[in-house]
Amino acid sequence: MNEIIECIPNVSEGRNQDVINQIIENLKKTGVKVLDVSSDSDHNRTVITFVGDRSNVLEGAFSVAKSAVELIDLRHHKGTHPRMGAVDVIPFVPIKGITMEETVELSKTLAKRIGEELKVPVYLYAESATKEERKTLPNIRQGEFEGFFEKIKDPNWAPDFGPNEVHPTAGVVAVGAREFLIAYNIYLNTKDVNIAEKIAKSIRESSGGLRFIQAKGMYIEEKGMAQVSMNVLNYKKAPLYRVFEIVKMEAERYGVNVVESELVGLMPLKAALDSLAFYLRFPKLTSESIIEMKIYE
């Protein structure tokens, strides 16, 4: 492909496999390449990763939105992850042969179509945001689905596209262009979600922690452990090894240990290589050192 755009829609369903399968089946008909589908029953959320050129990525993203609106009823949705829409967020990431500015325009095309055809309010976020307070997803999502019925009445929170009222079953959606984001979780050997939240507060940027980090403490019933759930917005300036070490250090203050890490969706190879180089003390490690990368060049 001369032009590659990554799209990573998050849908508010992580338990009903029939619904998830139907969304993916419809998506594959649009000609995109589906790279990953990550579902979590505790979060009750599925993160889908696919790539293509701007025409089929646009169709793929709309397909996911349409399927989610038709198949998911947020009035009956419960999960540990915050959500405001059946399809909660649809980010586009320029990979090859397309600029960020062009990707922003692509996101606006999708947003307009969702608003007009699906009658779902759309908020532009990240690089596509029309207001400073809409750049970060947590700001938009505050109040979640249930709170948006009042929030949307505030002129400051009028949607960028679509009706000025919340869809009764599908809520609202954020759409935008952004850089790579790594969804990274760390599990702790405790069930105390308060400890996880204190650690999250210490590391997230909005509370004075590490730049480019969004974090929240959760309890994951399936694992029987508390989790620090994070979005790493810039892995080059906030590398995973640094995030891990800070969480580990903060956990020790509360007498708990890190059990394991978890990746939701995909991440760039460089993010993994940077952490490998840090822990094995390679002064320099690049993809040129990886045999599979040399074979598949």
Coordinates of C-alpha atoms in Angstrom, one line a residue:
M1 CA 0.0 0.0 0.0
N2 CA 1.3 3.4 -0.9
E3 CA -1.0 5.0 1.7
I4 CA -1.5 3.5 5.1
I5 CA -3.8 4.8 7.8
E6 CA -4.4 3.0 11.1
C7 CA -7.8 3.1 12.7
I8 CA -8.5 1.9 16.2
P9 CA -12.2 2.1 17.1
N10 CA -13.2 1.3 20.7
V11 CA -16.7 -0.3 21.0
S12 CA -18.5 -0.7 24.3
E13 CA -18.9 -4.4 24.2
G14 CA -16.5 -6.9 25.6
R15 CA -18.7 -9.8 26.7
N16 CA -21.2 -10.7 23.9
Q17 CA -19.0 -12.5 21.4
D18 CA -21.9 -12.7 18.9
V19 CA -22.1 -8.9 18.8
I20 CA -18.3 -8.6 18.5
N21 CA -18.1 -11.2 15.7
Q22 CA -20.9 -9.4 13.8
I23 CA -19.1 -6.0 14.0
I24 CA -15.8 -7.6 12.7
E25 CA -17.6 -9.6 10.0
N26 CA -19.2 -6.3 8.7
L27 CA -15.9 -4.5 8.9
K28 CA -14.0 -7.1 6.9
K29 CA -16.4 -6.6 4.0
T30 CA -15.0 -3.0 3.5
G31 CA -11.6 -4.3 2.3
V32 CA -9.5 -3.1 5.2
K33 CA -6.9 -5.4 6.9
V34 CA -7.9 -6.2 10.4
L35 CA -4.7 -6.5 12.5
D36 CA -6.1 -7.1 16.0
V37 CA -9.2 -7.4 18.1
S38 CA -8.8 -7.1 21.9
S39 CA -11.8 -7.7 24.1
D40 CA -12.0 -7.3 27.9
S41 CA -15.0 -8.6 29.8
D42 CA -14.3 -6.5 32.9
H43 CA -13.9 -3.3 30.9
N44 CA -16.7 -4.5 28.7
R45 CA -14.9 -3.0 25.8
T46 CA -13.3 -4.1 22.5
V47 CA -10.4 -2.4 20.8
I48 CA -10.2 -3.0 17.0
T49 CA -7.1 -2.2 15.0
F50 CA -7.2 -2.1 11.2
V51 CA -5.3 -0.4 8.4
G52 CA -6.0 0.6 4.8
D53 CA -5.9 3.6 2.4
R54 CA -8.2 6.6 3.1
S55 CA -11.1 5.3 1.1
N56 CA -11.5 1.9 2.7
V57 CA -10.4 3.0 6.1
L58 CA -13.2 5.6 6.0
E59 CA -15.7 2.8 5.0
G60 CA -14.3 0.5 7.7
A61 CA -14.7 3.1 10.4
F62 CA -18.2 3.9 9.4
S63 CA -19.1 0.2 9.3
V64 CA -17.9 -0.2 12.9
A65 CA -19.9 2.8 14.0
K66 CA -23.0 1.7 12.2
S67 CA -22.8 -1.8 13.6
A68 CA -22.2 -0.6 17.1
V69 CA -25.1 1.8 17.0
E70 CA -27.4 -1.0 15.7
L71 CA -26.2 -3.8 18.1
I72 CA -25.2 -2.1 21.4
D73 CA -27.6 -0.5 23.9
L74 CA -25.7 1.5 26.5
R75 CA -28.7 1.6 28.8
H76 CA -27.8 -2.0 29.7
H77 CA -24.0 -1.5 29.6
K78 CA -21.9 -2.0 32.7
G79 CA -18.1 -2.1 32.8
T80 CA -15.1 -0.7 34.6
H81 CA -13.9 1.4 31.7
P82 CA -15.4 4.9 31.3
R83 CA -17.6 5.2 28.1
M84 CA -20.0 7.6 26.5
G85 CA -20.9 5.8 23.3
A86 CA -21.7 2.4 21.8
V87 CA -18.7 3.2 19.6
D88 CA -16.8 5.3 22.1
V89 CA -13.9 6.7 20.2
I90 CA -12.6 6.4 16.6
P91 CA -9.0 7.5 16.2
F92 CA -7.0 7.7 12.9
V93 CA -3.2 7.5 12.9
P94 CA -1.3 8.4 9.7
I95 CA 1.3 5.7 9.0
K96 CA 2.5 6.2 5.4
G97 CA 1.8 8.4 2.5
I98 CA -0.6 10.8 4.3
T99 CA 0.0 13.8 6.4
M100 CA -1.5 14.6 9.8
E101 CA -3.4 17.5 8.2
E102 CA -4.9 15.1 5.6
T103 CA -5.8 12.6 8.4
V104 CA -7.6 15.4 10.3
E105 CA -9.7 16.1 7.2
L106 CA -10.4 12.3 6.9
S107 CA -11.7 12.3 10.5
K108 CA -14.0 15.3 9.8
T109 CA -15.4 13.5 6.8
L110 CA -16.3 10.5 9.0
A111 CA -17.6 12.7 11.8
K112 CA -20.0 14.5 9.4
R113 CA -21.2 11.2 8.0
I114 CA -21.9 9.6 11.4
G115 CA -23.8 12.7 12.5
E116 CA -25.9 12.8 9.4
E117 CA -26.6 9.2 8.8
L118 CA -26.5 7.6 12.2
K119 CA -27.9 10.6 14.1
V120 CA -25.2 10.3 16.8
P121 CA -23.5 13.5 18.2
V122 CA -19.8 13.6 17.3
Y123 CA -17.0 15.4 19.1
L124 CA -13.7 16.0 17.3
Y125 CA -10.7 15.4 19.6
A126 CA -6.9 15.2 19.6
E127 CA -5.4 16.9 16.4
S128 CA -8.9 17.3 15.0
A129 CA -10.2 19.2 18.1
T130 CA -12.0 22.5 17.5
K131 CA -11.5 23.7 21.1
E132 CA -8.6 23.3 23.5
E133 CA -10.7 21.5 26.1
R134 CA -11.7 18.9 23.5
K135 CA -8.1 17.8 22.8
T136 CA -8.1 15.1 25.5
L137 CA -10.6 12.3 25.5
P138 CA -11.1 12.2 29.3
N139 CA -12.3 15.8 29.2
I140 CA -14.9 15.0 26.6
R141 CA -16.0 11.7 28.2
Q142 CA -16.5 13.2 31.7
G143 CA -20.0 12.4 32.9
E144 CA -20.1 9.4 30.6
F145 CA -23.2 8.2 28.8
E146 CA -25.6 8.8 31.7
G147 CA -24.3 12.4 32.3
F148 CA -24.3 13.5 28.7
F149 CA -28.0 14.0 28.5
E150 CA -27.5 17.1 30.7
K151 CA -23.9 17.9 29.5
I152 CA -24.9 18.3 25.9
K153 CA -27.4 21.1 26.8
D154 CA -24.4 23.3 27.8
P155 CA -23.5 25.4 24.7
N156 CA -19.8 24.8 25.5
W157 CA -20.5 21.1 24.9
A158 CA -22.5 21.3 21.7
P159 CA -21.3 18.6 19.3
D160 CA -19.2 19.4 16.3
F161 CA -21.4 17.2 14.1
G162 CA -24.8 15.5 14.4
P163 CA -27.8 16.3 16.5
N164 CA -27.7 18.4 19.6
E165 CA -29.2 15.6 21.7
V166 CA -27.7 12.3 22.9
H167 CA -28.7 9.2 20.9
P168 CA -30.9 7.3 23.4
T169 CA -29.1 3.9 23.1
A170 CA -25.8 4.8 21.4
G171 CA -24.8 7.9 23.2
V172 CA -22.1 10.1 21.6
V173 CA -18.7 9.5 20.0
A174 CA -15.3 11.1 19.7
V175 CA -13.5 11.1 16.4
G176 CA -10.1 12.4 15.6
A177 CA -6.6 12.1 14.2
R178 CA -3.7 11.5 16.6
E179 CA -0.2 10.1 16.9
F180 CA 0.5 6.6 18.1
L181 CA -1.0 5.7 21.5
I182 CA -0.1 2.7 23.5
A183 CA -2.9 1.3 25.8
Y184 CA -0.8 -0.2 28.6
N185 CA -2.0 -1.8 31.8
I186 CA -0.1 -2.9 34.9
Y187 CA -1.6 -5.4 37.4
L188 CA -0.9 -5.3 41.1
N189 CA -0.9 -8.1 43.7
T190 CA -3.8 -6.5 45.6
K191 CA -7.6 -6.2 45.2
D192 CA -7.5 -2.7 46.7
V193 CA -8.6 -0.4 43.9
N194 CA -7.8 2.6 46.1
I195 CA -4.1 1.8 45.9
A196 CA -4.3 1.5 42.1
E197 CA -6.1 4.8 41.9
K198 CA -3.5 6.5 44.1
I199 CA -0.7 5.1 41.9
A200 CA -2.6 6.3 38.8
K201 CA -3.0 9.8 40.3
S202 CA 0.7 9.9 40.9
I203 CA 1.7 9.1 37.3
R204 CA -1.0 10.8 35.2
E205 CA -0.2 14.2 33.7
S206 CA -3.4 15.8 34.8
S207 CA -2.5 15.2 38.5
G208 CA 1.1 16.5 38.1
G209 CA 2.7 13.2 37.1
L210 CA 4.4 12.1 34.0
R211 CA 3.7 14.1 30.8
F212 CA 1.8 12.2 28.1
I213 CA 0.2 9.7 30.5
Q214 CA -3.5 9.2 31.2
A215 CA -4.1 6.7 34.0
K216 CA -7.0 5.3 36.1
G217 CA -7.2 2.7 38.8
M218 CA -9.5 -0.3 38.3
Y219 CA -10.4 -3.6 39.8
I220 CA -10.4 -6.5 37.3
E221 CA -12.6 -9.2 38.6
E222 CA -11.4 -11.8 36.0
K223 CA -7.9 -11.5 37.4
G224 CA -8.8 -10.8 41.0
M225 CA -6.4 -7.9 41.0
A226 CA -6.3 -4.1 40.9
Q227 CA -5.0 -2.6 37.7
V228 CA -3.4 0.7 36.7
S229 CA -4.9 1.3 33.3
M230 CA -3.0 3.8 31.1
N231 CA -2.8 5.5 27.8
V232 CA 0.8 6.4 26.8
L233 CA 0.2 9.3 24.4
N234 CA 3.9 9.7 23.3
Y235 CA 6.0 6.6 23.8
K236 CA 9.1 8.4 22.7
K237 CA 9.0 11.0 25.4
A238 CA 7.3 8.7 28.0
P239 CA 8.9 5.3 27.3
L240 CA 7.2 2.2 28.6
Y241 CA 10.2 1.2 30.8
R242 CA 10.0 4.6 32.6
V243 CA 6.2 4.2 33.1
F244 CA 6.7 0.7 34.5
E245 CA 9.5 1.7 36.9
I246 CA 7.5 4.6 38.3
V247 CA 4.4 2.4 38.8
K248 CA 6.6 -0.2 40.4
M249 CA 8.2 2.3 42.7
E250 CA 4.9 3.8 43.7
A251 CA 3.4 0.3 44.3
E252 CA 6.2 -0.5 46.8
R253 CA 5.3 2.6 48.8
Y254 CA 1.9 0.9 49.5
G255 CA 3.5 -2.6 50.2
V256 CA 2.3 -4.1 46.9
N257 CA 4.2 -5.5 43.9
V258 CA 3.7 -5.4 40.1
V259 CA 2.5 -8.8 38.9
E260 CA 2.4 -8.3 35.1
S261 CA 1.9 -5.9 32.2
E262 CA -0.8 -6.0 29.6
L263 CA -1.0 -4.5 26.1
V264 CA -4.4 -3.6 24.6
G265 CA -4.2 -3.6 20.8
L266 CA -0.8 -3.1 19.2
M267 CA 2.3 -1.0 19.7
P268 CA 5.2 0.2 17.5
L269 CA 8.3 -2.1 17.5
K270 CA 10.5 0.8 18.7
A271 CA 8.5 1.0 21.9
A272 CA 9.4 -2.6 22.7
L273 CA 13.0 -2.2 21.5
D274 CA 13.5 0.9 23.7
S275 CA 12.5 -1.1 26.8
L276 CA 14.6 -4.1 25.8
A277 CA 17.6 -1.9 25.4
F278 CA 17.0 -0.3 28.8
Y279 CA 16.7 -3.5 30.7
L280 CA 19.5 -5.4 28.9
R281 CA 21.7 -2.3 28.8
F282 CA 22.2 -2.2 25.1
P283 CA 23.8 1.2 24.2
K284 CA 22.1 1.0 20.9
L285 CA 19.4 -1.4 19.6
T286 CA 17.3 -0.9 16.5
S287 CA 15.2 -3.0 14.2
E288 CA 18.4 -3.6 12.1
S289 CA 19.4 -6.0 15.0
I290 CA 16.2 -8.1 14.6
I291 CA 16.5 -11.0 12.2
E292 CA 12.8 -11.1 11.3
M293 CA 12.9 -7.5 10.3
K294 CA 15.9 -8.1 8.0
I295 CA 14.2 -11.1 6.4
Y296 CA 10.9 -9.3 5.7
E297 CA 12.4 -6.0 4.5

